[in-house]
PDB file of C-alpha atoms and ligand atoms in Angstrom:
ATOM      1  CA  UNK H   1     -10.010 -41.164  31.823  1.00  0.00           C
ATOM      2  CA  UNK H   2      -8.532 -37.768  31.117  1.00  0.00           C
ATOM      3  CA  UNK H   3      -6.550 -35.799  33.625  1.00  0.00           C
ATOM      4  CA  UNK H   4      -8.645 -33.612  35.847  1.00  0.00           C
ATOM      5  CA  UNK H   5     -11.953 -35.059  34.784  1.00  0.00           C
ATOM      6  CA  UNK H   6     -12.533 -36.778  38.108  1.00  0.00           C
ATOM      7  CA  UNK H   7     -11.481 -33.933  40.357  1.00  0.00           C
ATOM      8  CA  UNK H   8     -12.913 -30.860  38.658  1.00  0.00           C
ATOM      9  CA  UNK H   9     -15.612 -31.986  36.243  1.00  0.00           C
ATOM     10  CA  UNK H  10     -13.978 -29.760  33.609  1.00  0.00           C
ATOM     11  CA  UNK H  11     -12.796 -32.651  31.389  1.00  0.00           C
ATOM     12  CA  UNK H  12      -9.308 -31.190  30.996  1.00  0.00           C
ATOM     13  CA  UNK H  13      -7.180 -32.181  28.002  1.00  0.00           C
ATOM     14  CA  UNK H  14      -3.512 -33.130  27.951  1.00  0.00           C
ATOM     15  CA  UNK H  15      -1.137 -31.153  25.676  1.00  0.00           C
ATOM     16  CA  UNK H  16      -1.146 -34.157  23.323  1.00  0.00           C
ATOM     17  CA  UNK H  17      -4.950 -34.203  23.174  1.00  0.00           C
ATOM     18  CA  UNK H  18      -4.955 -30.456  22.505  1.00  0.00           C
ATOM     19  CA  UNK H  19      -2.498 -30.984  19.647  1.00  0.00           C
ATOM     20  CA  UNK H  20      -4.854 -33.600  18.179  1.00  0.00           C
ATOM     21  CA  UNK H  21      -7.749 -31.148  18.488  1.00  0.00           C
ATOM     22  CA  UNK H  22      -5.639 -28.555  16.678  1.00  0.00           C
ATOM     23  CA  UNK H  23      -5.002 -30.950  13.789  1.00  0.00           C
ATOM     24  CA  UNK H  24      -8.755 -31.492  13.502  1.00  0.00           C
ATOM     25  CA  UNK H  25      -9.301 -27.752  13.906  1.00  0.00           C
ATOM     26  CA  UNK H  26      -6.989 -27.019  10.979  1.00  0.00           C
ATOM     27  CA  UNK H  27      -9.167 -29.280   8.804  1.00  0.00           C
ATOM     28  CA  UNK H  28     -12.193 -27.413  10.134  1.00  0.00           C
ATOM     29  CA  UNK H  29     -10.648 -24.009   9.346  1.00  0.00           C
ATOM     30  CA  UNK H  30      -9.743 -25.185   5.843  1.00  0.00           C
ATOM     31  CA  UNK H  31     -13.349 -26.336   5.415  1.00  0.00           C
ATOM     32  CA  UNK H  32     -14.582 -22.864   6.325  1.00  0.00           C
ATOM     33  CA  UNK H  33     -12.234 -21.310   3.753  1.00  0.00           C
ATOM     34  CA  UNK H  34     -13.392 -23.825   1.126  1.00  0.00           C
ATOM     35  CA  UNK H  35     -17.090 -23.179   1.829  1.00  0.00           C
ATOM     36  CA  UNK H  36     -16.494 -19.407   1.789  1.00  0.00           C
ATOM     37  CA  UNK H  37     -15.097 -19.664  -1.744  1.00  0.00           C
ATOM     38  CA  UNK H  38     -18.471 -21.125  -2.844  1.00  0.00           C
ATOM     39  CA  UNK H  39     -20.742 -18.607  -1.096  1.00  0.00           C
ATOM     40  CA  UNK H  40     -22.492 -16.555  -3.800  1.00  0.00           C
ATOM     41  CA  UNK H  41     -25.994 -15.549  -4.868  1.00  0.00           C
ATOM     42  CA  UNK H  42     -27.821 -18.527  -6.416  1.00  0.00           C
ATOM     43  CA  UNK H  43     -26.210 -21.354  -4.427  1.00  0.00           C
ATOM     44  CA  UNK H  44     -28.424 -23.360  -2.078  1.00  0.00           C
ATOM     45  CA  UNK H  45     -27.571 -24.212   1.493  1.00  0.00           C
ATOM     46  CA  UNK H  46     -27.885 -27.916   0.566  1.00  0.00           C
ATOM     47  CA  UNK H  47     -25.087 -27.425  -1.980  1.00  0.00           C
ATOM     48  CA  UNK H  48     -22.914 -25.710   0.627  1.00  0.00           C
ATOM     49  CA  UNK H  49     -23.619 -28.590   3.024  1.00  0.00           C
ATOM     50  CA  UNK H  50     -22.457 -31.147   0.467  1.00  0.00           C
ATOM     51  CA  UNK H  51     -19.347 -29.075  -0.332  1.00  0.00           C
ATOM     52  CA  UNK H  52     -18.497 -28.957   3.391  1.00  0.00           C
ATOM     53  CA  UNK H  53     -19.119 -32.666   3.966  1.00  0.00           C
ATOM     54  CA  UNK H  54     -17.100 -33.775   0.912  1.00  0.00           C
ATOM     55  CA  UNK H  55     -14.211 -31.530   1.927  1.00  0.00           C
ATOM     56  CA  UNK H  56     -14.143 -32.780   5.528  1.00  0.00           C
ATOM     57  CA  UNK H  57     -14.286 -36.433   4.433  1.00  0.00           C
ATOM     58  CA  UNK H  58     -11.457 -35.866   1.907  1.00  0.00           C
ATOM     59  CA  UNK H  59      -9.158 -35.737   4.976  1.00  0.00           C
ATOM     60  CA  UNK H  60      -8.364 -39.219   6.318  1.00  0.00           C
ATOM     61  CA  UNK H  61      -9.823 -39.723   9.785  1.00  0.00           C
ATOM     62  CA  UNK H  62     -12.065 -36.632   9.684  1.00  0.00           C
ATOM     63  CA  UNK H  63     -15.847 -36.616   9.730  1.00  0.00           C
ATOM     64  CA  UNK H  64     -18.579 -33.996  10.150  1.00  0.00           C
ATOM     65  CA  UNK H  65     -19.428 -34.112  13.849  1.00  0.00           C
ATOM     66  CA  UNK H  66     -22.936 -32.664  13.603  1.00  0.00           C
ATOM     67  CA  UNK H  67     -24.287 -35.181  11.080  1.00  0.00           C
ATOM     68  CA  UNK H  68     -26.917 -37.152  13.003  1.00  0.00           C
ATOM     69  CA  UNK H  69     -25.984 -35.450  16.288  1.00  0.00           C
ATOM     70  CA  UNK H  70     -29.224 -35.482  18.331  1.00  0.00           C
ATOM     71  CA  UNK H  71     -30.804 -36.426  14.979  1.00  0.00           C
ATOM     72  CA  UNK H  72     -29.621 -33.334  13.026  1.00  0.00           C
ATOM     73  CA  UNK H  73     -30.165 -34.061   9.305  1.00  0.00           C
ATOM     74  CA  UNK H  74     -27.332 -31.968   7.782  1.00  0.00           C
ATOM     75  CA  UNK H  75     -23.551 -32.329   7.864  1.00  0.00           C
ATOM     76  CA  UNK H  76     -23.188 -28.731   9.030  1.00  0.00           C
ATOM     77  CA  UNK H  77     -25.626 -26.093  10.326  1.00  0.00           C
ATOM     78  CA  UNK H  78     -26.405 -23.302   7.854  1.00  0.00           C
ATOM     79  CA  UNK H  79     -28.475 -20.337   9.034  1.00  0.00           C
ATOM     80  CA  UNK H  80     -29.528 -17.393   6.839  1.00  0.00           C
ATOM     81  CA  UNK H  81     -30.330 -13.779   7.854  1.00  0.00           C
ATOM     82  CA  UNK H  82     -32.713 -13.884  10.873  1.00  0.00           C
ATOM     83  CA  UNK H  83     -31.781 -17.505  11.554  1.00  0.00           C
ATOM     84  CA  UNK H  84     -29.386 -17.590  14.504  1.00  0.00           C
ATOM     85  CA  UNK H  85     -28.254 -21.229  14.668  1.00  0.00           C
ATOM     86  CA  UNK H  86     -29.124 -24.828  13.735  1.00  0.00           C
ATOM     87  CA  UNK H  87     -30.487 -24.051  10.273  1.00  0.00           C
ATOM     88  CA  UNK H  88     -31.071 -27.221   8.255  1.00  0.00           C
ATOM     89  CA  UNK H  89     -29.396 -27.204   4.825  1.00  0.00           C
ATOM     90  CA  UNK H  90     -32.033 -27.226   2.086  1.00  0.00           C
ATOM     91  CA  UNK H  91     -32.147 -27.192  -1.723  1.00  0.00           C
ATOM     92  CA  UNK H  92     -35.086 -24.772  -1.327  1.00  0.00           C
ATOM     93  CA  UNK H  93     -32.958 -22.254   0.571  1.00  0.00           C
ATOM     94  CA  UNK H  94     -31.122 -20.337  -2.159  1.00  0.00           C
ATOM     95  CA  UNK H  95     -28.818 -17.471  -1.190  1.00  0.00           C
ATOM     96  CA  UNK H  96     -29.496 -14.009  -2.620  1.00  0.00           C
ATOM     97  CA  UNK H  97     -27.380 -10.881  -2.998  1.00  0.00           C
ATOM     98  CA  UNK H  98     -27.292  -9.015   0.332  1.00  0.00           C
ATOM     99  CA  UNK H  99     -27.999 -12.054   2.527  1.00  0.00           C
ATOM    100  CA  UNK H 100     -25.766 -13.269   5.316  1.00  0.00           C
ATOM    101  CA  UNK H 101     -25.140 -16.953   5.874  1.00  0.00           C
ATOM    102  CA  UNK H 102     -23.792 -18.579   9.026  1.00  0.00           C
ATOM    103  CA  UNK H 103     -21.945 -21.856   8.596  1.00  0.00           C
ATOM    104  CA  UNK H 104     -21.372 -23.773  11.836  1.00  0.00           C
ATOM    105  CA  UNK H 105     -19.093 -26.779  11.503  1.00  0.00           C
ATOM    106  CA  UNK H 106     -18.073 -29.564  13.873  1.00  0.00           C
ATOM    107  CA  UNK H 107     -15.233 -31.915  13.021  1.00  0.00           C
ATOM    108  CA  UNK H 108     -14.401 -35.223  14.660  1.00  0.00           C
ATOM    109  CA  UNK H 109     -10.776 -36.171  14.080  1.00  0.00           C
ATOM    110  CA  UNK H 110      -8.899 -39.025  15.742  1.00  0.00           C
ATOM    111  CA  UNK H 111     -11.624 -39.185  18.375  1.00  0.00           C
ATOM    112  CA  UNK H 112     -11.462 -35.487  19.309  1.00  0.00           C
ATOM    113  CA  UNK H 113     -14.001 -32.763  18.483  1.00  0.00           C
ATOM    114  CA  UNK H 114     -13.672 -29.127  17.434  1.00  0.00           C
ATOM    115  CA  UNK H 115     -16.381 -26.598  16.601  1.00  0.00           C
ATOM    116  CA  UNK H 116     -16.312 -23.239  14.780  1.00  0.00           C
ATOM    117  CA  UNK H 117     -18.758 -20.925  13.030  1.00  0.00           C
ATOM    118  CA  UNK H 118     -18.489 -17.986  10.624  1.00  0.00           C
ATOM    119  CA  UNK H 119     -21.101 -15.621   9.189  1.00  0.00           C
ATOM    120  CA  UNK H 120     -20.388 -14.743   5.556  1.00  0.00           C
ATOM    121  CA  UNK H 121     -21.789 -11.891   3.490  1.00  0.00           C
ATOM    122  CA  UNK H 122     -23.434 -12.930   0.217  1.00  0.00           C
ATOM    123  CA  UNK H 123     -22.300 -10.381  -2.360  1.00  0.00           C
ATOM    124  CA  UNK H 124     -22.784  -6.777  -1.239  1.00  0.00           C
ATOM    125  CA  UNK H 125     -24.422  -6.290   2.167  1.00  0.00           C
ATOM    126  CA  UNK H 126     -25.832  -3.143   3.736  1.00  0.00           C
ATOM    127  CA  UNK H 127     -23.934  -1.017   6.232  1.00  0.00           C
ATOM    128  CA  UNK H 128     -25.776  -2.156   9.377  1.00  0.00           C
ATOM    129  CA  UNK H 129     -25.275  -5.816   8.470  1.00  0.00           C
ATOM    130  CA  UNK H 130     -21.564  -5.244   7.857  1.00  0.00           C
ATOM    131  CA  UNK H 131     -21.296  -3.615  11.271  1.00  0.00           C
ATOM    132  CA  UNK H 132     -23.147  -6.586  12.789  1.00  0.00           C
ATOM    133  CA  UNK H 133     -20.549  -8.975  11.354  1.00  0.00           C
ATOM    134  CA  UNK H 134     -17.630  -6.780  12.442  1.00  0.00           C
ATOM    135  CA  UNK H 135     -18.948  -6.350  16.000  1.00  0.00           C
ATOM    136  CA  UNK H 136     -19.729 -10.056  16.410  1.00  0.00           C
ATOM    137  CA  UNK H 137     -16.253 -11.060  15.245  1.00  0.00           C
ATOM    138  CA  UNK H 138     -14.704  -8.429  17.503  1.00  0.00           C
ATOM    139  CA  UNK H 139     -16.734  -9.681  20.483  1.00  0.00           C
ATOM    140  CA  UNK H 140     -15.429 -13.200  19.867  1.00  0.00           C
ATOM    141  CA  UNK H 141     -11.858 -11.879  19.895  1.00  0.00           C
ATOM    142  CA  UNK H 142     -12.557 -10.095  23.193  1.00  0.00           C
ATOM    143  CA  UNK H 143     -14.020 -13.262  24.697  1.00  0.00           C
ATOM    144  CA  UNK H 144     -11.036 -15.311  23.593  1.00  0.00           C
ATOM    145  CA  UNK H 145      -8.604 -12.749  25.041  1.00  0.00           C
ATOM    146  CA  UNK H 146     -10.315 -13.179  28.430  1.00  0.00           C
ATOM    147  CA  UNK H 147      -9.864 -16.974  28.369  1.00  0.00           C
ATOM    148  CA  UNK H 148      -6.703 -17.070  30.471  1.00  0.00           C
ATOM    149  CA  UNK H 149      -5.850 -19.062  33.607  1.00  0.00           C
ATOM    150  CA  UNK H 150      -7.263 -17.615  36.842  1.00  0.00           C
ATOM    151  CA  UNK H 151      -9.935 -15.670  34.991  1.00  0.00           C
ATOM    152  CA  UNK H 152     -13.469 -17.016  35.366  1.00  0.00           C
ATOM    153  CA  UNK H 153     -16.191 -17.991  32.904  1.00  0.00           C
ATOM    154  CA  UNK H 154     -17.876 -14.671  33.704  1.00  0.00           C
ATOM    155  CA  UNK H 155     -14.861 -12.732  32.427  1.00  0.00           C
ATOM    156  CA  UNK H 156     -15.368 -14.225  28.957  1.00  0.00           C
ATOM    157  CA  UNK H 157     -19.067 -13.345  28.909  1.00  0.00           C
ATOM    158  CA  UNK H 158     -18.487  -9.855  30.288  1.00  0.00           C
ATOM    159  CA  UNK H 159     -15.881  -9.114  27.602  1.00  0.00           C
ATOM    160  CA  UNK H 160     -18.225 -10.265  24.819  1.00  0.00           C
ATOM    161  CA  UNK H 161     -21.233  -8.449  26.253  1.00  0.00           C
ATOM    162  CA  UNK H 162     -19.322  -5.165  26.576  1.00  0.00           C
ATOM    163  CA  UNK H 163     -18.333  -5.137  22.890  1.00  0.00           C
ATOM    164  CA  UNK H 164     -21.826  -6.061  21.689  1.00  0.00           C
ATOM    165  CA  UNK H 165     -23.852  -3.724  23.872  1.00  0.00           C
ATOM    166  CA  UNK H 166     -21.484  -0.772  23.378  1.00  0.00           C
ATOM    167  CA  UNK H 167     -22.176  -1.166  19.660  1.00  0.00           C
ATOM    168  CA  UNK H 168     -25.944  -1.069  20.276  1.00  0.00           C
ATOM    169  CA  UNK H 169     -26.643  -4.692  19.351  1.00  0.00           C
ATOM    170  CA  UNK H 170     -28.032  -7.442  21.596  1.00  0.00           C
ATOM    171  CA  UNK H 171     -26.474 -10.695  22.720  1.00  0.00           C
ATOM    172  CA  UNK H 172     -28.478 -13.929  22.590  1.00  0.00           C
ATOM    173  CA  UNK H 173     -28.809 -15.386  26.103  1.00  0.00           C
ATOM    174  CA  UNK H 174     -30.754 -18.549  25.401  1.00  0.00           C
ATOM    175  CA  UNK H 175     -27.787 -20.181  23.658  1.00  0.00           C
ATOM    176  CA  UNK H 176     -24.290 -20.463  25.095  1.00  0.00           C
ATOM    177  CA  UNK H 177     -20.787 -21.675  24.356  1.00  0.00           C
ATOM    178  CA  UNK H 178     -19.668 -24.977  25.813  1.00  0.00           C
ATOM    179  CA  UNK H 179     -16.910 -27.376  26.609  1.00  0.00           C
ATOM    180  CA  UNK H 180     -15.695 -29.380  23.607  1.00  0.00           C
ATOM    181  CA  UNK H 181     -13.034 -32.004  22.905  1.00  0.00           C
ATOM    182  CA  UNK H 182     -13.863 -35.536  24.005  1.00  0.00           C
ATOM    183  CA  UNK H 183     -17.451 -34.832  22.923  1.00  0.00           C
ATOM    184  CA  UNK H 184     -19.072 -32.156  20.733  1.00  0.00           C
ATOM    185  CA  UNK H 185     -20.720 -30.674  23.809  1.00  0.00           C
ATOM    186  CA  UNK H 186     -19.181 -31.010  27.252  1.00  0.00           C
ATOM    187  CA  UNK H 187     -20.673 -29.987  30.533  1.00  0.00           C
ATOM    188  CA  UNK H 188     -19.254 -26.520  31.145  1.00  0.00           C
ATOM    189  CA  UNK H 189     -21.347 -23.657  29.726  1.00  0.00           C
ATOM    190  CA  UNK H 190     -19.846 -20.398  28.442  1.00  0.00           C
ATOM    191  CA  UNK H 191     -22.540 -17.682  28.344  1.00  0.00           C
ATOM    192  CA  UNK H 192     -21.911 -14.671  26.122  1.00  0.00           C
ATOM    193  CA  UNK H 193     -22.840 -12.318  28.965  1.00  0.00           C
ATOM    194  CA  UNK H 194     -21.848 -12.164  32.592  1.00  0.00           C
ATOM    195  CA  UNK H 195     -19.895 -10.491  35.334  1.00  0.00           C
ATOM    196  CA  UNK H 196     -16.122 -10.524  35.847  1.00  0.00           C
ATOM    197  CA  UNK H 197     -14.801 -13.011  38.418  1.00  0.00           C
ATOM    198  CA  UNK H 198     -18.061 -14.998  38.467  1.00  0.00           C
ATOM    199  CA  UNK H 199     -18.540 -18.629  37.526  1.00  0.00           C
ATOM    200  CA  UNK H 200     -16.024 -21.446  37.216  1.00  0.00           C
ATOM    201  CA  UNK H 201     -12.326 -20.618  37.268  1.00  0.00           C
ATOM    202  CA  UNK H 202     -10.458 -21.174  33.992  1.00  0.00           C
ATOM    203  CA  UNK H 203      -7.530 -23.576  34.197  1.00  0.00           C
ATOM    204  CA  UNK H 204      -4.911 -24.820  31.712  1.00  0.00           C
ATOM    205  CA  UNK H 205      -6.181 -27.809  29.732  1.00  0.00           C
ATOM    206  CA  UNK H 206      -9.747 -26.515  29.531  1.00  0.00           C
ATOM    207  CA  UNK H 207     -11.009 -26.574  25.918  1.00  0.00           C
ATOM    208  CA  UNK H 208     -14.128 -24.575  25.079  1.00  0.00           C
ATOM    209  CA  UNK H 209     -16.150 -23.277  22.167  1.00  0.00           C
ATOM    210  CA  UNK H 210     -16.731 -19.537  22.534  1.00  0.00           C
ATOM    211  CA  UNK H 211     -19.588 -18.457  20.280  1.00  0.00           C
ATOM    212  CA  UNK H 212     -21.281 -15.065  20.519  1.00  0.00           C
ATOM    213  CA  UNK H 213     -24.606 -14.839  18.687  1.00  0.00           C
ATOM    214  CA  UNK H 214     -25.449 -11.191  18.124  1.00  0.00           C
ATOM    215  CA  UNK H 215     -28.752  -9.672  16.995  1.00  0.00           C
ATOM    216  CA  UNK H 216     -29.494  -6.321  15.369  1.00  0.00           C
ATOM    217  CA  UNK H 217     -32.794  -6.103  17.281  1.00  0.00           C
ATOM    218  CA  UNK H 218     -34.217  -8.013  20.221  1.00  0.00           C
ATOM    219  CA  UNK H 219     -32.159 -10.675  21.992  1.00  0.00           C
ATOM    220  CA  UNK H 220     -35.234 -12.891  22.129  1.00  0.00           C
ATOM    221  CA  UNK H 221     -35.424 -16.027  20.035  1.00  0.00           C
ATOM    222  CA  UNK H 222     -37.928 -18.604  18.893  1.00  0.00           C
ATOM    223  CA  UNK H 223     -37.632 -22.032  17.304  1.00  0.00           C
ATOM    224  CA  UNK H 224     -39.278 -22.846  13.962  1.00  0.00           C
ATOM    225  CA  UNK H 225     -41.698 -25.741  13.397  1.00  0.00           C
ATOM    226  CA  UNK H 226     -38.786 -27.860  12.054  1.00  0.00           C
ATOM    227  CA  UNK H 227     -37.758 -28.003  15.752  1.00  0.00           C
ATOM    228  CA  UNK H 228     -34.181 -27.051  14.834  1.00  0.00           C
ATOM    229  CA  UNK H 229     -33.879 -23.584  13.384  1.00  0.00           C
ATOM    230  CA  UNK H 230     -33.576 -20.864  16.022  1.00  0.00           C
ATOM    231  CA  UNK H 231     -34.539 -17.412  14.701  1.00  0.00           C
ATOM    232  CA  UNK H 232     -34.723 -13.904  16.138  1.00  0.00           C
ATOM    233  CA  UNK H 233     -38.147 -13.176  17.643  1.00  0.00           C
ATOM    234  CA  UNK H 234     -38.423  -9.911  15.669  1.00  0.00           C
ATOM    235  CA  UNK H 235     -37.147 -11.248  12.334  1.00  0.00           C
ATOM    236  CA  UNK H 236     -34.117  -8.952  12.319  1.00  0.00           C
ATOM    237  CA  UNK H 237     -30.701 -10.302  11.427  1.00  0.00           C
ATOM    238  CA  UNK H 238     -28.274 -12.247  13.571  1.00  0.00           C
ATOM    239  CA  UNK H 239     -24.576 -13.118  13.248  1.00  0.00           C
ATOM    240  CA  UNK H 240     -22.495 -15.866  14.845  1.00  0.00           C
ATOM    241  CA  UNK H 241     -18.741 -16.337  15.109  1.00  0.00           C
ATOM    242  CA  UNK H 242     -17.169 -19.218  17.019  1.00  0.00           C
ATOM    243  CA  UNK H 243     -13.768 -20.733  17.736  1.00  0.00           C
ATOM    244  CA  UNK H 244     -12.639 -23.698  19.776  1.00  0.00           C
ATOM    245  CA  UNK H 245      -9.845 -22.609  22.095  1.00  0.00           C
ATOM    246  CA  UNK H 246      -7.629 -24.144  24.742  1.00  0.00           C
ATOM    247  CA  UNK H 247      -6.792 -22.335  27.959  1.00  0.00           C
ATOM    248  CA  UNK H 248      -3.025 -22.642  28.399  1.00  0.00           C
ATOM    249  CA  UNK H 249      -0.317 -21.191  30.668  1.00  0.00           C
ATOM    250  CA  UNK H 250       0.776 -19.154  27.629  1.00  0.00           C
ATOM    251  CA  UNK H 251      -2.691 -17.704  27.078  1.00  0.00           C
ATOM    252  CA  UNK H 252      -5.623 -18.726  24.888  1.00  0.00           C
ATOM    253  CA  UNK H 253      -4.706 -21.028  22.006  1.00  0.00           C
ATOM    254  CA  UNK H 254      -7.159 -20.912  19.098  1.00  0.00           C
ATOM    255  CA  UNK H 255      -7.484 -24.466  17.755  1.00  0.00           C
ATOM    256  CA  UNK H 256      -9.738 -23.769  14.768  1.00  0.00           C
ATOM    257  CA  UNK H 257      -7.458 -21.590  12.647  1.00  0.00           C
ATOM    258  CA  UNK H 258      -4.963 -22.369   9.903  1.00  0.00           C
ATOM    259  CA  UNK H 259      -1.357 -22.430  11.123  1.00  0.00           C
TER     260      UNK H 259
HETATM  261 MG1  LIG R 301     -20.598 -24.528  16.629  1.00  0.00          MG
END
């Protein structure tokens, strides 16, 4: 059993386990770059799903972590426009100029899991949508910067919330970030809102997915009849950026980026 998992319930990772997660995270980041190069008007989300799965599996020891997870039918989650998360890839869902598409990828590599999401523009997007993407990405960076030892879970959420609400957008509260590493979803929850110095204390060896989901309109959500796709209650657009990071003595280490 991993260090710390008995005493704290935080399922802490050793430096070696974090290095393994980073190797998987590099494959994940490369997958995002590969998928991005195929995002264009006219491509279906089923095609993007296959491109992502083939690319992940082309790396020995790597597999798409979401395929079959809780019964999910795709290899990755692909959510378009007002869809927030958990969109099911479909040949009927064809991207159009001006859309945005969120690709959320989990990779299992040498027994360890990483998780990261990006929202891409499809061709030219309008000004408000561009600002939505910029603000969401910036809020993720702020959340990551707060993920340092002796800060608390609430510091991450407060940092994200401040960026989003200052910009006039709303933060989804019904979905949260989470622990990740030995499993795709570990016990600790990382809300994208909160108050400084509240919640669990962050300690070195903690590995978490930080994932703000930001809406142009209402923060409220609903789930479609497919029982997977979560959409904004008002039909306005939503963006989602996510990284897996490790809390270390030297500060936050992003595990899902290219070296
Ligand atoms: Mg994810």
